[in-house]
């Protein structure tokens, strides 16, 4: 999987490393800003109120 | 993966030979391994989000709520002519007072309501419970997370909990800290010391989860009104 992605990146080594970092950062940002807040709302880790 | 291309002649039992004969199985295993690795990294990343991302979101929301509160308090309105502690109508999710625990060096804008959406931005006031300074129980819930009520267990008897409204500062002193079952509604009743009885004093109650990052029980802080200072 990662090998496939790495081989499909174009250009010399420096460019590939740069692209890989950008890709990883983009995926990370997607999770941090969109997926995790949604996940956090769906899976409340703690309930803090007293109720029935 | 590079071992697949290794055609160095070796004994049939060598790992390179086995890898060649089981190339497909090995590939499949590698994909599964990489997926598991990815899931593991994402789990760690999610934990990092819980400790860094969420507090940042709360801080951002609190800044916005606090600014809104300041603006609302400075704007002249009919309510400024009303008695000091008279609450104006507050909508769900709207900030309406400030809460401070000097011992923890914390201050929050408290919103109305205790829904998941309301509590995402900071502490929330149980609808229907008393307003600050009033006879009865001013009850507030908050997440046990960094930036909100994480260290609430460090509050002890005699500590100050302060509430600032548009017109006054109310100082409460903590008189009880306890851990109860999640369905113990008595702690937010008008008279939490004798649930069902009429209130005899102005009380403040804070609720959060106990232990941290669990929903098993609730940590409760009760405080009693000790001082009132009007702003005008």
mmCIF file of C-alpha atoms in Angstrom:
data_model
loop_
_atom_site.group_PDB
_atom_site.id
_atom_site.type_symbol
_atom_site.label_atom_id
_atom_site.label_comp_id
_atom_site.label_asym_id
_atom_site.label_seq_id
_atom_site.Cartn_x
_atom_site.Cartn_y
_atom_site.Cartn_z
ATOM 1 C CA UNK A 1 0.000 0.000 0.000
ATOM 2 C CA UNK A 2 2.585 2.546 1.075
ATOM 3 C CA UNK A 3 5.031 1.050 -1.441
ATOM 4 C CA UNK A 4 2.500 1.533 -4.210
ATOM 5 C CA UNK A 5 1.913 5.173 -3.227
ATOM 6 C CA UNK A 6 5.647 5.795 -3.012
ATOM 7 C CA UNK A 7 6.288 4.297 -6.467
ATOM 8 C CA UNK A 8 3.499 6.326 -8.060
ATOM 9 C CA UNK A 9 4.992 9.609 -6.839
ATOM 10 C CA UNK A 10 6.749 11.360 -9.724
ATOM 11 C CA UNK A 11 10.075 13.170 -9.863
ATOM 12 C CA UNK A 12 13.447 12.833 -8.147
ATOM 13 C CA UNK A 13 13.856 11.730 -4.542
ATOM 14 C CA UNK A 14 13.641 15.237 -3.061
ATOM 15 C CA UNK A 15 10.365 15.946 -4.887
ATOM 16 C CA UNK A 16 8.938 12.573 -3.836
ATOM 17 C CA UNK A 17 9.812 13.179 -0.195
ATOM 18 C CA UNK A 18 8.182 16.606 -0.417
ATOM 19 C CA UNK A 19 5.037 15.163 -2.011
ATOM 20 C CA UNK A 20 4.859 12.370 0.563
ATOM 21 C CA UNK A 21 5.055 14.899 3.402
ATOM 22 C CA UNK A 22 2.334 17.057 1.799
ATOM 23 C CA UNK A 23 0.119 13.986 1.319
ATOM 24 C CA UNK A 24 0.578 12.856 4.908
ATOM 25 C CA UNK A 25 -0.118 16.373 6.200
ATOM 26 C CA UNK A 26 -3.280 16.616 4.093
ATOM 27 C CA UNK A 27 -4.607 13.300 5.398
ATOM 28 C CA UNK A 28 -3.684 14.335 8.964
ATOM 29 C CA UNK A 29 -5.455 17.680 8.603
ATOM 30 C CA UNK A 30 -8.570 15.978 7.213
ATOM 31 C CA UNK A 31 -8.763 13.723 10.279
ATOM 32 C CA UNK A 32 -7.896 16.472 12.775
ATOM 33 C CA UNK A 33 -10.320 19.085 11.466
ATOM 34 C CA UNK A 34 -13.205 17.024 10.104
ATOM 35 C CA UNK A 35 -13.208 13.351 11.084
ATOM 36 C CA UNK A 36 -12.171 13.616 14.743
ATOM 37 C CA UNK A 37 -14.643 16.372 15.753
ATOM 38 C CA UNK A 38 -17.431 14.330 14.134
ATOM 39 C CA UNK A 39 -16.233 11.111 15.738
ATOM 40 C CA UNK A 40 -15.978 12.838 19.093
ATOM 41 C CA UNK A 41 -19.596 13.961 18.878
ATOM 42 C CA UNK A 42 -20.808 10.488 17.892
ATOM 43 C CA UNK A 43 -18.778 8.751 20.603
ATOM 44 C CA UNK A 44 -19.030 10.905 23.697
ATOM 45 C CA UNK A 45 -16.202 9.653 25.883
ATOM 46 C CA UNK A 46 -17.656 11.177 29.025
ATOM 47 C CA UNK A 47 -21.137 12.016 30.199
ATOM 48 C CA UNK A 48 -21.062 14.788 32.721
ATOM 49 C CA UNK A 49 -24.676 15.462 33.661
ATOM 50 C CA UNK A 50 -26.912 13.793 36.201
ATOM 51 C CA UNK A 51 -30.104 12.512 34.601
ATOM 52 C CA UNK A 52 -32.351 9.494 34.290
ATOM 53 C CA UNK B 1 8.888 -6.241 -0.423
ATOM 54 C CA UNK B 2 12.314 -5.961 -2.080
ATOM 55 C CA UNK B 3 13.030 -9.563 -1.146
ATOM 56 C CA UNK B 4 10.618 -10.700 -3.882
ATOM 57 C CA UNK B 5 13.124 -9.516 -6.485
ATOM 58 C CA UNK B 6 16.020 -11.186 -4.731
ATOM 59 C CA UNK B 7 16.882 -14.110 -6.946
ATOM 60 C CA UNK B 8 20.075 -14.929 -5.108
ATOM 61 C CA UNK B 9 20.340 -18.685 -5.135
ATOM 62 C CA UNK B 10 20.152 -20.081 -1.648
ATOM 63 C CA UNK B 11 18.958 -23.080 0.263
ATOM 64 C CA UNK B 12 15.238 -23.955 -0.250
ATOM 65 C CA UNK B 13 14.589 -23.253 3.424
ATOM 66 C CA UNK B 14 15.968 -19.676 3.324
ATOM 67 C CA UNK B 15 13.514 -16.837 4.014
ATOM 68 C CA UNK B 16 14.073 -15.354 0.532
ATOM 69 C CA UNK B 17 12.975 -18.629 -1.057
ATOM 70 C CA UNK B 18 9.881 -18.903 1.101
ATOM 71 C CA UNK B 19 8.999 -15.298 0.308
ATOM 72 C CA UNK B 20 9.193 -16.042 -3.416
ATOM 73 C CA UNK B 21 6.962 -19.106 -3.244
ATOM 74 C CA UNK B 22 4.460 -17.386 -0.987
ATOM 75 C CA UNK B 23 4.637 -14.037 -2.780
ATOM 76 C CA UNK B 24 0.907 -13.467 -2.923
ATOM 77 C CA UNK B 25 0.230 -14.434 0.673
ATOM 78 C CA UNK B 26 3.088 -12.242 1.735
ATOM 79 C CA UNK B 27 1.700 -9.285 -0.219
ATOM 80 C CA UNK B 28 -1.722 -9.740 1.364
ATOM 81 C CA UNK B 29 -0.143 -9.952 4.818
ATOM 82 C CA UNK B 30 1.830 -6.820 4.130
ATOM 83 C CA UNK B 31 -1.326 -4.899 3.134
ATOM 84 C CA UNK B 32 -3.102 -6.101 6.281
ATOM 85 C CA UNK B 33 -0.070 -5.143 8.358
ATOM 86 C CA UNK B 34 0.087 -1.700 6.832
ATOM 87 C CA UNK B 35 -3.638 -1.182 7.423
ATOM 88 C CA UNK B 36 -3.278 -2.215 11.070
ATOM 89 C CA UNK B 37 -0.304 0.114 11.400
ATOM 90 C CA UNK B 38 -2.370 2.938 9.884
ATOM 91 C CA UNK B 39 -5.280 2.309 12.264
ATOM 92 C CA UNK B 40 -2.827 2.309 15.190
ATOM 93 C CA UNK B 41 -1.312 5.617 14.111
ATOM 94 C CA UNK B 42 -4.798 7.118 13.694
ATOM 95 C CA UNK B 43 -5.758 5.965 17.218
ATOM 96 C CA UNK B 44 -2.700 7.689 18.646
ATOM 97 C CA UNK B 45 -3.524 10.739 16.549
ATOM 98 C CA UNK B 46 -7.068 10.734 17.967
ATOM 99 C CA UNK B 47 -5.672 10.649 21.500
ATOM 100 C CA UNK B 48 -3.467 13.618 20.581
ATOM 101 C CA UNK B 49 -6.586 15.365 19.294
ATOM 102 C CA UNK B 50 -8.332 14.748 22.620
ATOM 103 C CA UNK B 51 -5.479 16.402 24.510
ATOM 104 C CA UNK B 52 -4.477 19.162 22.073
ATOM 105 C CA UNK B 53 -7.154 19.670 19.411
ATOM 106 C CA UNK B 54 -10.208 19.687 21.655
ATOM 107 C CA UNK B 55 -8.833 22.086 24.284
ATOM 108 C CA UNK B 56 -7.899 24.428 21.428
ATOM 109 C CA UNK B 57 -11.461 24.209 20.105
ATOM 110 C CA UNK B 58 -12.864 24.915 23.576
ATOM 111 C CA UNK B 59 -10.470 27.853 24.030
ATOM 112 C CA UNK B 60 -11.523 29.281 20.694
ATOM 113 C CA UNK B 61 -15.226 28.866 21.477
ATOM 114 C CA UNK B 62 -14.718 30.377 24.946
ATOM 115 C CA UNK B 63 -13.016 33.425 23.456
ATOM 116 C CA UNK B 64 -15.970 33.947 21.151
ATOM 117 C CA UNK B 65 -18.548 33.399 23.929
ATOM 118 C CA UNK B 66 -16.712 35.701 26.332
ATOM 119 C CA UNK B 67 -16.563 38.471 23.735
ATOM 120 C CA UNK B 68 -20.279 38.021 23.095
ATOM 121 C CA UNK B 69 -20.980 38.213 26.813
ATOM 122 C CA UNK B 70 -18.926 41.395 27.212
ATOM 123 C CA UNK B 71 -20.739 42.984 24.293
ATOM 124 C CA UNK B 72 -24.162 41.995 25.626
ATOM 125 C CA UNK B 73 -23.351 43.349 29.089
ATOM 126 C CA UNK B 74 -22.073 46.676 27.826
ATOM 127 C CA UNK B 75 -25.010 47.266 25.534
ATOM 128 C CA UNK B 76 -27.659 49.313 27.332
ATOM 129 C CA UNK B 77 -30.890 47.380 27.610
ATOM 130 C CA UNK B 78 -34.103 47.315 29.571
ATOM 131 C CA UNK B 79 -32.720 44.661 31.902
ATOM 132 C CA UNK B 80 -30.157 47.063 33.378
ATOM 133 C CA UNK B 81 -33.042 48.826 35.083
ATOM 134 C CA UNK B 82 -34.231 45.583 36.631
ATOM 135 C CA UNK B 83 -33.198 44.271 40.019
ATOM 136 C CA UNK B 84 -29.640 43.023 40.249
ATOM 137 C CA UNK B 85 -30.180 39.289 39.987
ATOM 138 C CA UNK B 86 -33.198 39.204 37.703
ATOM 139 C CA UNK B 87 -32.309 36.914 34.784
ATOM 140 C CA UNK B 88 -33.297 37.925 31.310
ATOM 141 C CA UNK B 89 -34.450 35.171 29.004
ATOM 142 C CA UNK B 90 -31.474 33.127 27.808
ATOM 143 C CA UNK B 91 -31.621 30.792 24.850
ATOM 144 C CA UNK B 92 -29.986 27.357 24.689
ATOM 145 C CA UNK B 93 -26.300 27.562 23.849
ATOM 146 C CA UNK B 94 -26.077 31.288 24.621
ATOM 147 C CA UNK B 95 -23.525 32.515 27.176
ATOM 148 C CA UNK B 96 -25.059 34.312 30.150
ATOM 149 C CA UNK B 97 -22.634 34.353 33.108
ATOM 150 C CA UNK B 98 -18.947 33.873 33.869
ATOM 151 C CA UNK B 99 -17.758 31.190 36.255
ATOM 152 C CA UNK B 100 -14.337 31.242 37.884
ATOM 153 C CA UNK B 101 -12.417 28.854 40.096
ATOM 154 C CA UNK B 102 -9.434 30.948 41.282
ATOM 155 C CA UNK B 103 -7.832 27.903 42.917
ATOM 156 C CA UNK B 104 -7.509 26.267 39.508
ATOM 157 C CA UNK B 105 -6.746 29.600 37.782
ATOM 158 C CA UNK B 106 -9.702 29.020 35.458
ATOM 159 C CA UNK B 107 -12.515 31.184 34.125
ATOM 160 C CA UNK B 108 -15.280 30.272 31.697
ATOM 161 C CA UNK B 109 -18.252 31.736 29.927
ATOM 162 C CA UNK B 110 -21.177 29.516 30.944
ATOM 163 C CA UNK B 111 -23.820 28.767 28.335
ATOM 164 C CA UNK B 112 -27.458 27.872 28.929
ATOM 165 C CA UNK B 113 -28.229 24.161 28.518
ATOM 166 C CA UNK B 114 -26.416 20.859 29.051
ATOM 167 C CA UNK B 115 -26.860 19.229 25.635
ATOM 168 C CA UNK B 116 -23.831 17.679 23.903
ATOM 169 C CA UNK B 117 -23.780 20.660 21.531
ATOM 170 C CA UNK B 118 -23.936 23.214 24.365
ATOM 171 C CA UNK B 119 -21.243 21.508 26.464
ATOM 172 C CA UNK B 120 -18.840 21.300 23.512
ATOM 173 C CA UNK B 121 -18.073 24.984 24.042
ATOM 174 C CA UNK B 122 -17.594 24.909 27.821
ATOM 175 C CA UNK B 123 -19.634 24.559 31.009
ATOM 176 C CA UNK B 124 -23.429 24.695 30.729
ATOM 177 C CA UNK B 125 -26.221 25.647 33.133
ATOM 178 C CA UNK B 126 -28.900 23.029 33.889
ATOM 179 C CA UNK B 127 -32.099 24.629 32.545
ATOM 180 C CA UNK B 128 -34.656 25.182 35.249
ATOM 181 C CA UNK B 129 -32.169 25.347 38.112
ATOM 182 C CA UNK B 130 -31.725 28.622 39.998
ATOM 183 C CA UNK B 131 -29.935 31.680 38.649
ATOM 184 C CA UNK B 132 -26.721 32.840 40.395
ATOM 185 C CA UNK B 133 -27.260 34.278 43.861
ATOM 186 C CA UNK B 134 -30.858 33.137 44.018
ATOM 187 C CA UNK B 135 -32.318 30.919 46.702
ATOM 188 C CA UNK B 136 -31.993 27.373 45.357
ATOM 189 C CA UNK B 137 -29.353 25.574 43.336
ATOM 190 C CA UNK B 138 -27.386 27.140 40.470
ATOM 191 C CA UNK B 139 -26.212 23.921 38.766
ATOM 192 C CA UNK B 140 -23.547 23.743 36.059
ATOM 193 C CA UNK B 141 -22.170 20.745 34.121
ATOM 194 C CA UNK B 142 -18.854 20.609 32.300
ATOM 195 C CA UNK B 143 -16.626 18.099 30.545
ATOM 196 C CA UNK B 144 -13.794 16.517 32.510
ATOM 197 C CA UNK B 145 -11.377 17.674 29.836
ATOM 198 C CA UNK B 146 -8.406 19.976 29.615
ATOM 199 C CA UNK B 147 -9.682 23.540 29.435
ATOM 200 C CA UNK B 148 -12.911 22.731 31.286
ATOM 201 C CA UNK B 149 -13.397 20.722 34.529
ATOM 202 C CA UNK B 150 -10.366 18.394 34.219
ATOM 203 C CA UNK B 151 -8.957 19.300 37.638
ATOM 204 C CA UNK B 152 -12.245 19.719 39.475
ATOM 205 C CA UNK B 153 -11.172 16.986 41.909
ATOM 206 C CA UNK B 154 -8.511 19.394 43.203
ATOM 207 C CA UNK B 155 -11.176 21.754 44.514
ATOM 208 C CA UNK B 156 -11.644 21.291 48.241
ATOM 209 C CA UNK B 157 -13.828 22.592 51.050
ATOM 210 C CA UNK B 158 -13.465 26.316 51.628
ATOM 211 C CA UNK B 159 -12.278 27.053 48.087
ATOM 212 C CA UNK B 160 -13.893 29.928 46.246
ATOM 213 C CA UNK B 161 -16.110 29.535 43.189
ATOM 214 C CA UNK B 162 -17.123 32.899 41.743
ATOM 215 C CA UNK B 163 -19.921 33.788 39.352
ATOM 216 C CA UNK B 164 -20.075 37.074 37.480
ATOM 217 C CA UNK B 165 -23.363 38.253 36.036
ATOM 218 C CA UNK B 166 -24.157 41.466 34.221
ATOM 219 C CA UNK B 167 -24.771 43.273 37.479
ATOM 220 C CA UNK B 168 -22.919 41.480 40.247
ATOM 221 C CA UNK B 169 -20.213 39.145 41.478
ATOM 222 C CA UNK B 170 -21.301 36.205 43.598
ATOM 223 C CA UNK B 171 -18.755 34.411 45.735
ATOM 224 C CA UNK B 172 -19.519 30.850 46.745
ATOM 225 C CA UNK B 173 -17.502 28.696 49.155
ATOM 226 C CA UNK B 174 -17.205 24.963 48.555
ATOM 227 C CA UNK B 175 -18.697 22.927 51.414
ATOM 228 C CA UNK B 176 -18.904 19.457 49.902
ATOM 229 C CA UNK B 177 -17.226 17.315 47.275
ATOM 230 C CA UNK B 178 -18.669 13.906 46.522
ATOM 231 C CA UNK B 179 -18.951 11.156 43.939
ATOM 232 C CA UNK B 180 -22.424 9.883 43.044
ATOM 233 C CA UNK B 181 -24.196 7.577 40.594
ATOM 234 C CA UNK B 182 -25.147 9.127 37.218
ATOM 235 C CA UNK B 183 -28.870 9.056 38.071
ATOM 236 C CA UNK B 184 -28.574 10.867 41.403
ATOM 237 C CA UNK B 185 -30.789 13.815 40.443
ATOM 238 C CA UNK B 186 -30.911 15.046 44.047
ATOM 239 C CA UNK B 187 -27.621 16.917 43.639
ATOM 240 C CA UNK B 188 -29.211 19.470 41.302
ATOM 241 C CA UNK B 189 -32.458 19.810 43.262
ATOM 242 C CA UNK B 190 -33.175 23.261 44.804
ATOM 243 C CA UNK B 191 -32.074 21.875 48.177
ATOM 244 C CA UNK B 192 -29.316 19.341 47.347
ATOM 245 C CA UNK B 193 -28.691 18.548 51.014
ATOM 246 C CA UNK B 194 -32.287 17.451 51.515
ATOM 247 C CA UNK B 195 -33.680 16.696 48.024
ATOM 248 C CA UNK B 196 -37.398 17.304 48.007
ATOM 249 C CA UNK B 197 -37.256 19.881 50.802
ATOM 250 C CA UNK B 198 -37.626 23.613 50.148
ATOM 251 C CA UNK B 199 -34.376 25.501 49.543
ATOM 252 C CA UNK B 200 -33.039 27.372 52.563
ATOM 253 C CA UNK B 201 -29.954 28.953 50.996
ATOM 254 C CA UNK B 202 -28.306 29.877 47.687
ATOM 255 C CA UNK B 203 -26.179 26.948 46.532
ATOM 256 C CA UNK B 204 -23.963 26.344 43.507
ATOM 257 C CA UNK B 205 -23.370 22.846 42.135
ATOM 258 C CA UNK B 206 -20.790 21.709 39.581
ATOM 259 C CA UNK B 207 -21.089 18.277 37.956
ATOM 260 C CA UNK B 208 -18.624 16.392 35.769
ATOM 261 C CA UNK B 209 -17.691 12.792 35.113
ATOM 262 C CA UNK B 210 -15.691 10.551 37.430
ATOM 263 C CA UNK B 211 -13.219 9.056 36.880
ATOM 264 C CA UNK B 212 -11.635 11.032 34.065
ATOM 265 C CA UNK B 213 -12.702 9.925 30.561
ATOM 266 C CA UNK B 214 -15.440 7.671 31.898
ATOM 267 C CA UNK B 215 -19.185 7.863 32.346
ATOM 268 C CA UNK B 216 -19.330 5.534 35.340
ATOM 269 C CA UNK B 217 -20.008 8.107 38.074
ATOM 270 C CA UNK B 218 -20.298 11.862 38.599
ATOM 271 C CA UNK B 219 -18.049 14.177 40.570
ATOM 272 C CA UNK B 220 -20.119 16.768 42.416
ATOM 273 C CA UNK B 221 -19.008 20.044 43.999
ATOM 274 C CA UNK B 222 -21.445 21.922 46.237
ATOM 275 C CA UNK B 223 -20.747 25.513 47.265
ATOM 276 C CA UNK B 224 -22.718 27.993 49.323
ATOM 277 C CA UNK B 225 -23.201 31.705 48.637
ATOM 278 C CA UNK B 226 -20.841 33.700 50.857
ATOM 279 C CA UNK B 227 -20.692 37.175 49.351
ATOM 280 C CA UNK B 228 -22.463 39.404 46.835
ATOM 281 C CA UNK B 229 -21.008 42.538 45.277
ATOM 282 C CA UNK B 230 -23.029 44.653 42.908
ATOM 283 C CA UNK B 231 -21.231 46.343 40.033
ATOM 284 C CA UNK B 232 -23.198 49.594 39.969
#
